[in-house]
Tab-separated table of C-alpha atoms in Angstrom:
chain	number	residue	atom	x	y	z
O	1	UNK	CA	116.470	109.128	177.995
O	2	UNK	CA	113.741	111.513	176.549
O	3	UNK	CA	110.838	110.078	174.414
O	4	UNK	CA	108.351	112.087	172.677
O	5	UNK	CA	105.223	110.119	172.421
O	6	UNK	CA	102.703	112.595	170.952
O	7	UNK	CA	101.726	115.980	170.704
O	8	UNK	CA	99.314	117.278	173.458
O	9	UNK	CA	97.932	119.840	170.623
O	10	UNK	CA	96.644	117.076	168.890
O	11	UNK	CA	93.684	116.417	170.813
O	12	UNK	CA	93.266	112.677	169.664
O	13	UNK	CA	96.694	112.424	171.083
O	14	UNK	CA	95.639	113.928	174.094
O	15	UNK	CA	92.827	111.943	174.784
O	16	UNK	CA	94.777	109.012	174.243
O	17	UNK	CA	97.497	110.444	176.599
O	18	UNK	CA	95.061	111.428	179.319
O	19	UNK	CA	93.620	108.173	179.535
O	20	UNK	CA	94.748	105.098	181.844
O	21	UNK	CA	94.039	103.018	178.775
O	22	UNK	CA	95.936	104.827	176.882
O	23	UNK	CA	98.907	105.435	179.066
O	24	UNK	CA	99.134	101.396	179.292
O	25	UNK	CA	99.289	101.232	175.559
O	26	UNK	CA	102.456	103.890	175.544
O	27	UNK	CA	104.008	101.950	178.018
O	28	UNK	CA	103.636	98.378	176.724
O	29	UNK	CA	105.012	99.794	173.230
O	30	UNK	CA	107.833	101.276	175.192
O	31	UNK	CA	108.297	97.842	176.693
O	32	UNK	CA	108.010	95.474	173.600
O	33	UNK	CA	110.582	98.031	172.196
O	34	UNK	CA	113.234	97.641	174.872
O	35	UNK	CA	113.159	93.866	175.058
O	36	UNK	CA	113.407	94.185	171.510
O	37	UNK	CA	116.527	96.411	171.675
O	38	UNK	CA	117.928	94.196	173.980
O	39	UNK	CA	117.255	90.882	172.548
C-alpha cells in the first residue's frame, strides 16, 4: 500500500511532516482509518 499524505513543496505540509508531532498525527489518522475499514 502507498499513501500520499502531503506535498513536501508545501512548506506547511512540510513542517507538519518534519515534526514528531506531526508524524503522530499522520499516523493516528492512518490508524482511526484502518480500524474503521475494518470494523
Amino acid at each position: 500500500m502507498l499513501l500520499e499524505l502531503g506535498e513536501m513543496r508545501n512548506l506547511d505540509e512540510a513542517a507538519l511532516m518534519s515534526s514528531e508531532e506531526g508524524r503522530q498525527r499522520y499516523a493516528d489518522a492512518i490508524a482511526v482509518g484502518v480500524v474503521a475499514w475494518a470494523g
